[in-house]
Structures are given as structure tokens and as C-alpha cells.
Amino acid sequence: MIAHQKTKLFITLLAAALAVMLVMNKNGNSLALASQEEAGNDAEPVVDYAHANFKNTGQGEKRKHHSLRADRPIAELPPGVEPLPVVGHWWIGLPPLPTAQSDVVIHGEIVEGQALLDDDEMGIYSVFSVRVVETFKGGQELCSPGGMLTVMRPGGAVRFASSKVQRYKITKQGFPKRGRQYVLFLKRGDQGELSILTGYELRAGRVLPLDGDDKDPRGDLQFSRYRGADEESFMHDLREAVQAPPPGGGR
């Protein structure tokens, strides 16, 4: 009898949960749930919308093509609604250590991160100040160990007057955190600006990919090859990859 009552209670609770999910989907709130789960890592730099500088400057124009662009100006969405990550397949064709695809490869510490909006309010990107520890490829002409580099990544977060924070990102891309050390693979733009292709965090002698999905192995990327790897072994593979001839035998 007791077992029968427990079964009925379970079925009732399950039906109620399904009903809530259907209602949320009908009202469009499934968008909010999906994006909040994907954006669970709140490492994105945040810009206060009220204090954002939309002045059109040469620097802004220089970086605009690195922004995560929308089809309408960025504005506060209704309660419970969040922007979904932009779907893309940017990782296709990249090896776990994309040294050949990178113009600069460094080991550095993130000193500061800042989100910025484009002057037309239709794009957002994040800028990171990196203190260089070691340079593996390129970059020697930019700074020596101990010097600073500025690198970028599309996306970021916006805080509105209501205190709501909206996060904008490309699917499976993460953001480096201030105070932590990373090996960063960087791509140089037409005007010399550097954007993050991918990267790995170095923490307590272990390696963690900046990009991918550590919650679902089925959705993880090729960078998971080094997830949890020993830092010394990772560095060995990195130095070998840098010294390897480019694909096709070119220079």
C-alpha cells in the first residue's frame, strides 16, 4: 500500500514537472534556461551599460570586426530571458595544439579583463591585459617576459541599471579569468591586433582547456585531449609542436 502511494506521488510530481516545462517552452522561457546553463561560468568581463562609451574611435573601428555582433542594438531583455550563445563551428580544422594556425603563442597571466560595446551598440567584445611569462612563437618583437600584451575575444557581459547581467558568447568558447595563468594561441588581425584562437589554463601543475564542454564528454572538443594533463608533459608537447614544420612543408 505504501509502495503504491509512493508510486502515485512520483507520477504526480513527474507530470507537474513536465507541465511546467511545457509552459516555459510555450512562453519562450526555455531560451533563458538554456542560455543560463550554458553561461554557468560567469568569467565573462562585465561592462555597465549606463557607463559604456559608445564614442566612435579609431581603436573601436580597429576592433569592431572582433566583436560578437547582433542583428539589433544590445538592450535589456525581459525578466527570465537571456541571449543564447551564438552557434558556430570555429574549432573545425584546429588540432589540440594549433601552433601552425597561430601567429603568436605565449604563456602569461591575465592581469585585467574588460568588456566593451561597439559604438553602434550592436556588438560586444572583451579585452584582456596579459603579463607575458614566456613566448613560444612570434611576439618577441611585441614584448619580452614581464611585458604586457592586449588580446581580445568576441563576447562579454552587460550589466543594466536593474542589476540584470546579460551574457553574450560563442558556443563552446570560454573567457580567461583574471589572476590565472594560460597558454594562449593568438591570431593577428589586419591591423596587428591579437585575438584568442584558443588556450589552456595552467593550474596547480595541471592543464584545463579554455574551450569545450567539461560537463558533457559527448559535446567536448579536441582540446579535451589535455584536460587534466600534467603541465610538464603538456609543455613538452607544446614545444615540439612549435618546432614541427608547418603542414605541407612550407615556411
PDB file of C-alpha atoms in Angstrom:
ATOM      1  CA  MET A   1       0.000   0.000   0.000  1.00  0.00           C
ATOM      2  CA  ILE A   2       2.767   2.404   0.960  1.00  0.00           C
ATOM      3  CA  ALA A   3       4.714   1.495  -2.160  1.00  0.00           C
ATOM      4  CA  HIS A   4       1.611   2.163  -4.272  1.00  0.00           C
ATOM      5  CA  GLN A   5       1.196   5.609  -2.711  1.00  0.00           C
ATOM      6  CA  LYS A   6       4.859   6.446  -3.352  1.00  0.00           C
ATOM      7  CA  THR A   7       4.440   5.430  -6.992  1.00  0.00           C
ATOM      8  CA  LYS A   8       1.379   7.676  -7.387  1.00  0.00           C
ATOM      9  CA  LEU A   9       3.235  10.570  -5.742  1.00  0.00           C
ATOM     10  CA  PHE A  10       6.199  10.113  -8.085  1.00  0.00           C
ATOM     11  CA  ILE A  11       3.930  10.076 -11.162  1.00  0.00           C
ATOM     12  CA  THR A  12       2.141  13.206  -9.938  1.00  0.00           C
ATOM     13  CA  LEU A  13       5.406  15.101  -9.381  1.00  0.00           C
ATOM     14  CA  LEU A  14       6.752  13.993 -12.754  1.00  0.00           C
ATOM     15  CA  ALA A  15       3.593  15.170 -14.513  1.00  0.00           C
ATOM     16  CA  ALA A  16       3.787  18.521 -12.741  1.00  0.00           C
ATOM     17  CA  ALA A  17       7.418  18.972 -13.780  1.00  0.00           C
ATOM     18  CA  LEU A  18       6.580  18.178 -17.409  1.00  0.00           C
ATOM     19  CA  ALA A  19       3.700  20.641 -17.320  1.00  0.00           C
ATOM     20  CA  VAL A  20       5.984  23.391 -16.042  1.00  0.00           C
ATOM     21  CA  MET A  21       8.500  22.642 -18.782  1.00  0.00           C
ATOM     22  CA  LEU A  22       5.785  22.823 -21.450  1.00  0.00           C
ATOM     23  CA  VAL A  23       4.506  26.147 -20.157  1.00  0.00           C
ATOM     24  CA  MET A  24       8.007  27.576 -20.042  1.00  0.00           C
ATOM     25  CA  ASN A  25       8.656  26.446 -23.578  1.00  0.00           C
ATOM     26  CA  LYS A  26       5.361  27.987 -24.735  1.00  0.00           C
ATOM     27  CA  ASN A  27       6.275  31.310 -23.121  1.00  0.00           C
ATOM     28  CA  GLY A  28       9.758  31.313 -24.583  1.00  0.00           C
ATOM     29  CA  ASN A  29      11.464  30.897 -21.219  1.00  0.00           C
ATOM     30  CA  SER A  30      13.246  27.774 -22.407  1.00  0.00           C
ATOM     31  CA  LEU A  31      15.598  30.232 -24.105  1.00  0.00           C
ATOM     32  CA  ALA A  32      16.506  31.644 -20.717  1.00  0.00           C
ATOM     33  CA  LEU A  33      17.094  28.241 -19.136  1.00  0.00           C
ATOM     34  CA  ALA A  34      19.236  27.004 -21.988  1.00  0.00           C
ATOM     35  CA  SER A  35      21.445  30.059 -22.017  1.00  0.00           C
ATOM     36  CA  GLN A  36      21.797  30.256 -18.244  1.00  0.00           C
ATOM     37  CA  GLU A  37      23.020  26.670 -18.155  1.00  0.00           C
ATOM     38  CA  GLU A  38      25.478  27.319 -20.971  1.00  0.00           C
ATOM     39  CA  ALA A  39      26.653  30.542 -19.310  1.00  0.00           C
ATOM     40  CA  GLY A  40      27.099  28.985 -15.901  1.00  0.00           C
ATOM     41  CA  ASN A  41      30.745  30.022 -15.888  1.00  0.00           C
ATOM     42  CA  ASP A  42      30.454  33.741 -15.180  1.00  0.00           C
ATOM     43  CA  ALA A  43      34.050  34.527 -16.127  1.00  0.00           C
ATOM     44  CA  GLU A  44      32.984  36.993 -18.818  1.00  0.00           C
ATOM     45  CA  PRO A  45      34.180  40.547 -18.232  1.00  0.00           C
ATOM     46  CA  VAL A  46      31.223  42.831 -17.491  1.00  0.00           C
ATOM     47  CA  VAL A  47      30.541  46.344 -18.750  1.00  0.00           C
ATOM     48  CA  ASP A  48      27.974  48.656 -17.112  1.00  0.00           C
ATOM     49  CA  TYR A  49      25.584  49.688 -19.854  1.00  0.00           C
ATOM     50  CA  ALA A  50      24.970  53.098 -18.275  1.00  0.00           C
ATOM     51  CA  HIS A  51      28.699  53.898 -18.340  1.00  0.00           C
ATOM     52  CA  ALA A  52      29.607  52.288 -21.661  1.00  0.00           C
ATOM     53  CA  ASN A  53      31.432  54.599 -24.027  1.00  0.00           C
ATOM     54  CA  PHE A  54      29.890  54.485 -27.493  1.00  0.00           C
ATOM     55  CA  LYS A  55      32.109  57.169 -28.935  1.00  0.00           C
ATOM     56  CA  ASN A  56      33.366  56.132 -32.343  1.00  0.00           C
ATOM     57  CA  THR A  57      37.157  55.995 -32.130  1.00  0.00           C
ATOM     58  CA  GLY A  58      39.884  54.616 -34.327  1.00  0.00           C
ATOM     59  CA  GLN A  59      40.546  51.927 -31.737  1.00  0.00           C
ATOM     60  CA  GLY A  60      36.880  50.994 -31.739  1.00  0.00           C
ATOM     61  CA  GLU A  61      36.816  50.659 -35.508  1.00  0.00           C
ATOM     62  CA  LYS A  62      40.019  48.637 -35.346  1.00  0.00           C
ATOM     63  CA  ARG A  63      38.418  46.093 -33.026  1.00  0.00           C
ATOM     64  CA  LYS A  64      34.842  46.049 -34.343  1.00  0.00           C
ATOM     65  CA  HIS A  65      35.375  43.026 -36.583  1.00  0.00           C
ATOM     66  CA  HIS A  66      36.430  41.053 -33.490  1.00  0.00           C
ATOM     67  CA  SER A  67      33.092  41.727 -31.786  1.00  0.00           C
ATOM     68  CA  LEU A  68      30.222  39.350 -31.309  1.00  0.00           C
ATOM     69  CA  ARG A  69      27.703  41.192 -33.476  1.00  0.00           C
ATOM     70  CA  ALA A  70      23.909  41.122 -33.158  1.00  0.00           C
ATOM     71  CA  ASP A  71      21.168  41.993 -35.638  1.00  0.00           C
ATOM     72  CA  ARG A  72      19.822  44.695 -33.330  1.00  0.00           C
ATOM     73  CA  PRO A  73      21.264  47.014 -30.670  1.00  0.00           C
ATOM     74  CA  ILE A  74      22.082  45.375 -27.341  1.00  0.00           C
ATOM     75  CA  ALA A  75      19.322  46.136 -24.823  1.00  0.00           C
ATOM     76  CA  GLU A  76      17.904  44.646 -21.647  1.00  0.00           C
ATOM     77  CA  LEU A  77      15.692  41.627 -22.305  1.00  0.00           C
ATOM     78  CA  PRO A  78      12.532  40.796 -20.317  1.00  0.00           C
ATOM     79  CA  PRO A  79      12.952  39.044 -16.949  1.00  0.00           C
ATOM     80  CA  GLY A  80      13.830  35.378 -17.340  1.00  0.00           C
ATOM     81  CA  VAL A  81      15.022  35.754 -20.934  1.00  0.00           C
ATOM     82  CA  GLU A  82      18.703  35.543 -21.821  1.00  0.00           C
ATOM     83  CA  PRO A  83      20.565  35.591 -25.147  1.00  0.00           C
ATOM     84  CA  LEU A  84      21.598  32.150 -26.351  1.00  0.00           C
ATOM     85  CA  PRO A  85      25.241  31.558 -27.266  1.00  0.00           C
ATOM     86  CA  VAL A  86      25.964  32.112 -30.945  1.00  0.00           C
ATOM     87  CA  VAL A  87      26.317  28.748 -32.648  1.00  0.00           C
ATOM     88  CA  GLY A  88      29.405  28.271 -34.762  1.00  0.00           C
ATOM     89  CA  HIS A  89      31.926  25.615 -35.702  1.00  0.00           C
ATOM     90  CA  TRP A  90      35.050  27.701 -35.231  1.00  0.00           C
ATOM     91  CA  TRP A  91      37.033  24.693 -33.914  1.00  0.00           C
ATOM     92  CA  ILE A  92      36.830  22.666 -37.149  1.00  0.00           C
ATOM     93  CA  GLY A  93      40.271  22.065 -38.598  1.00  0.00           C
ATOM     94  CA  LEU A  94      42.141  23.049 -35.447  1.00  0.00           C
ATOM     95  CA  PRO A  95      44.444  20.498 -33.808  1.00  0.00           C
ATOM     96  CA  PRO A  96      44.610  20.344 -29.983  1.00  0.00           C
ATOM     97  CA  LEU A  97      47.752  22.497 -30.160  1.00  0.00           C
ATOM     98  CA  PRO A  98      47.114  24.937 -33.041  1.00  0.00           C
ATOM     99  CA  THR A  99      50.631  26.350 -33.252  1.00  0.00           C
ATOM    100  CA  ALA A 100      50.682  26.429 -37.070  1.00  0.00           C
ATOM    101  CA  GLN A 101      47.357  28.294 -37.137  1.00  0.00           C
ATOM    102  CA  SER A 102      48.571  30.865 -34.580  1.00  0.00           C
ATOM    103  CA  ASP A 103      50.711  33.919 -35.173  1.00  0.00           C
ATOM    104  CA  VAL A 104      51.690  34.212 -31.518  1.00  0.00           C
ATOM    105  CA  VAL A 105      51.794  31.610 -28.731  1.00  0.00           C
ATOM    106  CA  ILE A 106      52.512  32.753 -25.179  1.00  0.00           C
ATOM    107  CA  HIS A 107      52.346  31.708 -21.551  1.00  0.00           C
ATOM    108  CA  GLY A 108      51.016  34.595 -19.484  1.00  0.00           C
ATOM    109  CA  GLU A 109      48.960  35.779 -16.534  1.00  0.00           C
ATOM    110  CA  ILE A 110      45.677  37.607 -17.009  1.00  0.00           C
ATOM    111  CA  VAL A 111      46.042  40.924 -15.195  1.00  0.00           C
ATOM    112  CA  GLU A 112      42.780  42.536 -16.222  1.00  0.00           C
ATOM    113  CA  GLY A 113      39.713  41.892 -18.351  1.00  0.00           C
ATOM    114  CA  GLN A 114      37.242  44.439 -19.680  1.00  0.00           C
ATOM    115  CA  ALA A 115      34.107  44.127 -21.820  1.00  0.00           C
ATOM    116  CA  LEU A 116      33.429  46.860 -24.383  1.00  0.00           C
ATOM    117  CA  LEU A 117      30.483  47.686 -26.625  1.00  0.00           C
ATOM    118  CA  ASP A 118      30.844  48.816 -30.213  1.00  0.00           C
ATOM    119  CA  ASP A 119      29.936  52.425 -30.889  1.00  0.00           C
ATOM    120  CA  ASP A 120      26.683  51.344 -32.598  1.00  0.00           C
ATOM    121  CA  GLU A 121      25.741  49.166 -29.565  1.00  0.00           C
ATOM    122  CA  MET A 122      25.338  46.133 -31.812  1.00  0.00           C
ATOM    123  CA  GLY A 123      28.490  44.291 -30.813  1.00  0.00           C
ATOM    124  CA  ILE A 124      30.445  43.328 -27.702  1.00  0.00           C
ATOM    125  CA  TYR A 125      33.990  42.114 -27.212  1.00  0.00           C
ATOM    126  CA  SER A 126      36.342  41.546 -24.293  1.00  0.00           C
ATOM    127  CA  VAL A 127      39.871  42.875 -23.944  1.00  0.00           C
ATOM    128  CA  PHE A 128      42.450  41.226 -21.678  1.00  0.00           C
ATOM    129  CA  SER A 129      45.766  42.544 -20.416  1.00  0.00           C
ATOM    130  CA  VAL A 130      48.282  39.696 -20.220  1.00  0.00           C
ATOM    131  CA  ARG A 131      51.634  39.767 -18.418  1.00  0.00           C
ATOM    132  CA  VAL A 132      53.906  37.584 -20.528  1.00  0.00           C
ATOM    133  CA  VAL A 133      55.813  34.802 -18.767  1.00  0.00           C
ATOM    134  CA  GLU A 134      57.239  33.097 -21.853  1.00  0.00           C
ATOM    135  CA  THR A 135      56.892  33.409 -25.613  1.00  0.00           C
ATOM    136  CA  PHE A 136      56.860  30.220 -27.692  1.00  0.00           C
ATOM    137  CA  LYS A 137      56.097  31.627 -31.133  1.00  0.00           C
ATOM    138  CA  GLY A 138      56.076  35.159 -32.510  1.00  0.00           C
ATOM    139  CA  GLY A 139      55.539  38.041 -30.146  1.00  0.00           C
ATOM    140  CA  GLN A 140      59.217  38.521 -29.332  1.00  0.00           C
ATOM    141  CA  GLU A 141      59.049  41.801 -31.204  1.00  0.00           C
ATOM    142  CA  LEU A 142      55.946  42.786 -29.214  1.00  0.00           C
ATOM    143  CA  CYS A 143      57.248  42.319 -25.682  1.00  0.00           C
ATOM    144  CA  SER A 144      59.737  40.401 -23.574  1.00  0.00           C
ATOM    145  CA  PRO A 145      58.927  38.304 -20.493  1.00  0.00           C
ATOM    146  CA  GLY A 146      57.367  40.564 -17.877  1.00  0.00           C
ATOM    147  CA  GLY A 147      55.899  42.825 -20.557  1.00  0.00           C
ATOM    148  CA  MET A 148      52.210  43.318 -21.307  1.00  0.00           C
ATOM    149  CA  LEU A 149      50.104  42.239 -24.276  1.00  0.00           C
ATOM    150  CA  THR A 150      46.497  43.124 -25.089  1.00  0.00           C
ATOM    151  CA  VAL A 151      44.388  40.297 -26.509  1.00  0.00           C
ATOM    152  CA  MET A 152      40.721  40.092 -27.460  1.00  0.00           C
ATOM    153  CA  ARG A 153      37.845  37.643 -27.666  1.00  0.00           C
ATOM    154  CA  PRO A 154      34.309  38.162 -29.018  1.00  0.00           C
ATOM    155  CA  GLY A 155      31.574  38.412 -26.404  1.00  0.00           C
ATOM    156  CA  GLY A 156      31.277  39.565 -22.824  1.00  0.00           C
ATOM    157  CA  ALA A 157      28.577  40.573 -20.380  1.00  0.00           C
ATOM    158  CA  VAL A 158      26.463  43.715 -19.901  1.00  0.00           C
ATOM    159  CA  ARG A 159      25.074  44.910 -16.576  1.00  0.00           C
ATOM    160  CA  PHE A 160      21.939  47.066 -16.816  1.00  0.00           C
ATOM    161  CA  ALA A 161      20.534  49.580 -14.329  1.00  0.00           C
ATOM    162  CA  SER A 162      18.189  46.894 -12.965  1.00  0.00           C
ATOM    163  CA  SER A 163      21.324  44.879 -11.955  1.00  0.00           C
ATOM    164  CA  LYS A 164      20.487  42.212 -14.538  1.00  0.00           C
ATOM    165  CA  VAL A 165      23.575  40.825 -16.266  1.00  0.00           C
ATOM    166  CA  GLN A 166      23.240  39.507 -19.826  1.00  0.00           C
ATOM    167  CA  ARG A 167      25.990  37.300 -21.197  1.00  0.00           C
ATOM    168  CA  TYR A 168      26.996  37.084 -24.843  1.00  0.00           C
ATOM    169  CA  LYS A 169      29.320  34.374 -26.106  1.00  0.00           C
ATOM    170  CA  ILE A 170      30.111  31.982 -28.914  1.00  0.00           C
ATOM    171  CA  THR A 171      29.203  28.397 -28.171  1.00  0.00           C
ATOM    172  CA  LYS A 172      31.957  26.366 -26.511  1.00  0.00           C
ATOM    173  CA  GLN A 173      34.232  29.404 -26.096  1.00  0.00           C
ATOM    174  CA  GLY A 174      35.356  30.392 -22.623  1.00  0.00           C
ATOM    175  CA  PHE A 175      36.926  33.529 -21.185  1.00  0.00           C
ATOM    176  CA  PRO A 176      40.235  33.615 -19.304  1.00  0.00           C
ATOM    177  CA  LYS A 177      39.985  34.673 -15.661  1.00  0.00           C
ATOM    178  CA  ARG A 178      41.921  37.455 -14.004  1.00  0.00           C
ATOM    179  CA  GLY A 179      44.822  36.314 -11.846  1.00  0.00           C
ATOM    180  CA  ARG A 180      45.204  32.957 -13.585  1.00  0.00           C
ATOM    181  CA  GLN A 181      47.851  31.709 -15.988  1.00  0.00           C
ATOM    182  CA  TYR A 182      47.238  30.449 -19.503  1.00  0.00           C
ATOM    183  CA  VAL A 183      48.959  29.301 -22.627  1.00  0.00           C
ATOM    184  CA  LEU A 184      47.228  31.356 -25.309  1.00  0.00           C
ATOM    185  CA  PHE A 185      47.172  30.744 -29.048  1.00  0.00           C
ATOM    186  CA  LEU A 186      46.704  34.121 -30.724  1.00  0.00           C
ATOM    187  CA  LYS A 187      45.748  35.241 -34.215  1.00  0.00           C
ATOM    188  CA  ARG A 188      46.909  38.613 -35.562  1.00  0.00           C
ATOM    189  CA  GLY A 189      44.359  40.806 -37.303  1.00  0.00           C
ATOM    190  CA  ASP A 190      44.840  43.060 -40.307  1.00  0.00           C
ATOM    191  CA  GLN A 191      45.898  45.965 -38.098  1.00  0.00           C
ATOM    192  CA  GLY A 192      48.098  43.996 -35.727  1.00  0.00           C
ATOM    193  CA  GLU A 193      45.501  43.315 -33.043  1.00  0.00           C
ATOM    194  CA  LEU A 194      45.642  39.895 -31.359  1.00  0.00           C
ATOM    195  CA  SER A 195      42.610  37.701 -30.737  1.00  0.00           C
ATOM    196  CA  ILE A 196      42.410  34.440 -28.779  1.00  0.00           C
ATOM    197  CA  LEU A 197      42.157  31.373 -31.019  1.00  0.00           C
ATOM    198  CA  THR A 198      42.067  29.043 -28.006  1.00  0.00           C
ATOM    199  CA  GLY A 199      44.020  28.463 -24.825  1.00  0.00           C
ATOM    200  CA  TYR A 200      44.783  26.294 -21.796  1.00  0.00           C
ATOM    201  CA  GLU A 201      44.774  27.245 -18.136  1.00  0.00           C
ATOM    202  CA  LEU A 202      47.751  26.117 -16.059  1.00  0.00           C
ATOM    203  CA  ARG A 203      46.642  25.391 -12.505  1.00  0.00           C
ATOM    204  CA  ALA A 204      48.434  23.507  -9.736  1.00  0.00           C
ATOM    205  CA  GLY A 205      50.551  21.547 -12.195  1.00  0.00           C
ATOM    206  CA  ARG A 206      47.570  20.532 -14.324  1.00  0.00           C
ATOM    207  CA  VAL A 207      46.068  21.725 -17.608  1.00  0.00           C
ATOM    208  CA  LEU A 208      42.482  22.795 -18.305  1.00  0.00           C
ATOM    209  CA  PRO A 209      41.238  23.755 -21.798  1.00  0.00           C
ATOM    210  CA  LEU A 210      39.768  27.228 -22.089  1.00  0.00           C
ATOM    211  CA  ASP A 211      37.283  25.982 -24.691  1.00  0.00           C
ATOM    212  CA  GLY A 212      34.959  22.989 -24.896  1.00  0.00           C
ATOM    213  CA  ASP A 213      32.376  21.384 -22.638  1.00  0.00           C
ATOM    214  CA  ASP A 214      33.649  19.670 -19.497  1.00  0.00           C
ATOM    215  CA  LYS A 215      30.088  18.783 -18.391  1.00  0.00           C
ATOM    216  CA  ASP A 216      29.251  16.509 -21.324  1.00  0.00           C
ATOM    217  CA  PRO A 217      32.061  14.438 -22.889  1.00  0.00           C
ATOM    218  CA  ARG A 218      29.907  13.941 -25.985  1.00  0.00           C
ATOM    219  CA  GLY A 219      29.976  17.676 -26.634  1.00  0.00           C
ATOM    220  CA  ASP A 220      33.613  18.274 -25.768  1.00  0.00           C
ATOM    221  CA  LEU A 221      36.177  19.400 -28.326  1.00  0.00           C
ATOM    222  CA  GLN A 222      39.577  18.160 -29.450  1.00  0.00           C
ATOM    223  CA  PHE A 223      41.203  20.294 -26.736  1.00  0.00           C
ATOM    224  CA  SER A 224      39.937  17.818 -24.130  1.00  0.00           C
ATOM    225  CA  ARG A 225      42.953  15.692 -25.035  1.00  0.00           C
ATOM    226  CA  TYR A 226      44.864  17.757 -22.460  1.00  0.00           C
ATOM    227  CA  ARG A 227      42.113  18.094 -19.866  1.00  0.00           C
ATOM    228  CA  GLY A 228      43.758  17.234 -16.543  1.00  0.00           C
ATOM    229  CA  ALA A 229      47.111  16.559 -18.204  1.00  0.00           C
ATOM    230  CA  ASP A 230      50.378  17.075 -16.372  1.00  0.00           C
ATOM    231  CA  GLU A 231      51.719  20.576 -17.048  1.00  0.00           C
ATOM    232  CA  GLU A 232      55.249  19.384 -17.731  1.00  0.00           C
ATOM    233  CA  SER A 233      54.048  16.858 -20.308  1.00  0.00           C
ATOM    234  CA  PHE A 234      51.820  19.487 -21.917  1.00  0.00           C
ATOM    235  CA  MET A 235      54.706  21.958 -22.188  1.00  0.00           C
ATOM    236  CA  HIS A 236      56.853  19.264 -23.782  1.00  0.00           C
ATOM    237  CA  ASP A 237      54.196  18.622 -26.433  1.00  0.00           C
ATOM    238  CA  LEU A 238      53.770  22.356 -26.983  1.00  0.00           C
ATOM    239  CA  ARG A 239      57.479  22.956 -27.617  1.00  0.00           C
ATOM    240  CA  GLU A 240      57.570  20.034 -30.042  1.00  0.00           C
ATOM    241  CA  ALA A 241      54.507  21.364 -31.879  1.00  0.00           C
ATOM    242  CA  VAL A 242      56.113  24.793 -32.220  1.00  0.00           C
ATOM    243  CA  GLN A 243      59.276  23.259 -33.690  1.00  0.00           C
ATOM    244  CA  ALA A 244      57.413  20.972 -36.072  1.00  0.00           C
ATOM    245  CA  PRO A 245      57.370  22.037 -39.742  1.00  0.00           C
ATOM    246  CA  PRO A 246      54.074  23.564 -40.886  1.00  0.00           C
ATOM    247  CA  PRO A 247      51.559  21.352 -42.718  1.00  0.00           C
ATOM    248  CA  GLY A 248      52.605  20.922 -46.351  1.00  0.00           C
ATOM    249  CA  GLY A 249      56.259  21.541 -45.575  1.00  0.00           C
ATOM    250  CA  GLY A 250      56.025  25.286 -46.180  1.00  0.00           C
ATOM    251  CA  ARG A 251      57.596  28.037 -44.147  1.00  0.00           C
TER     252      ARG A 251
END
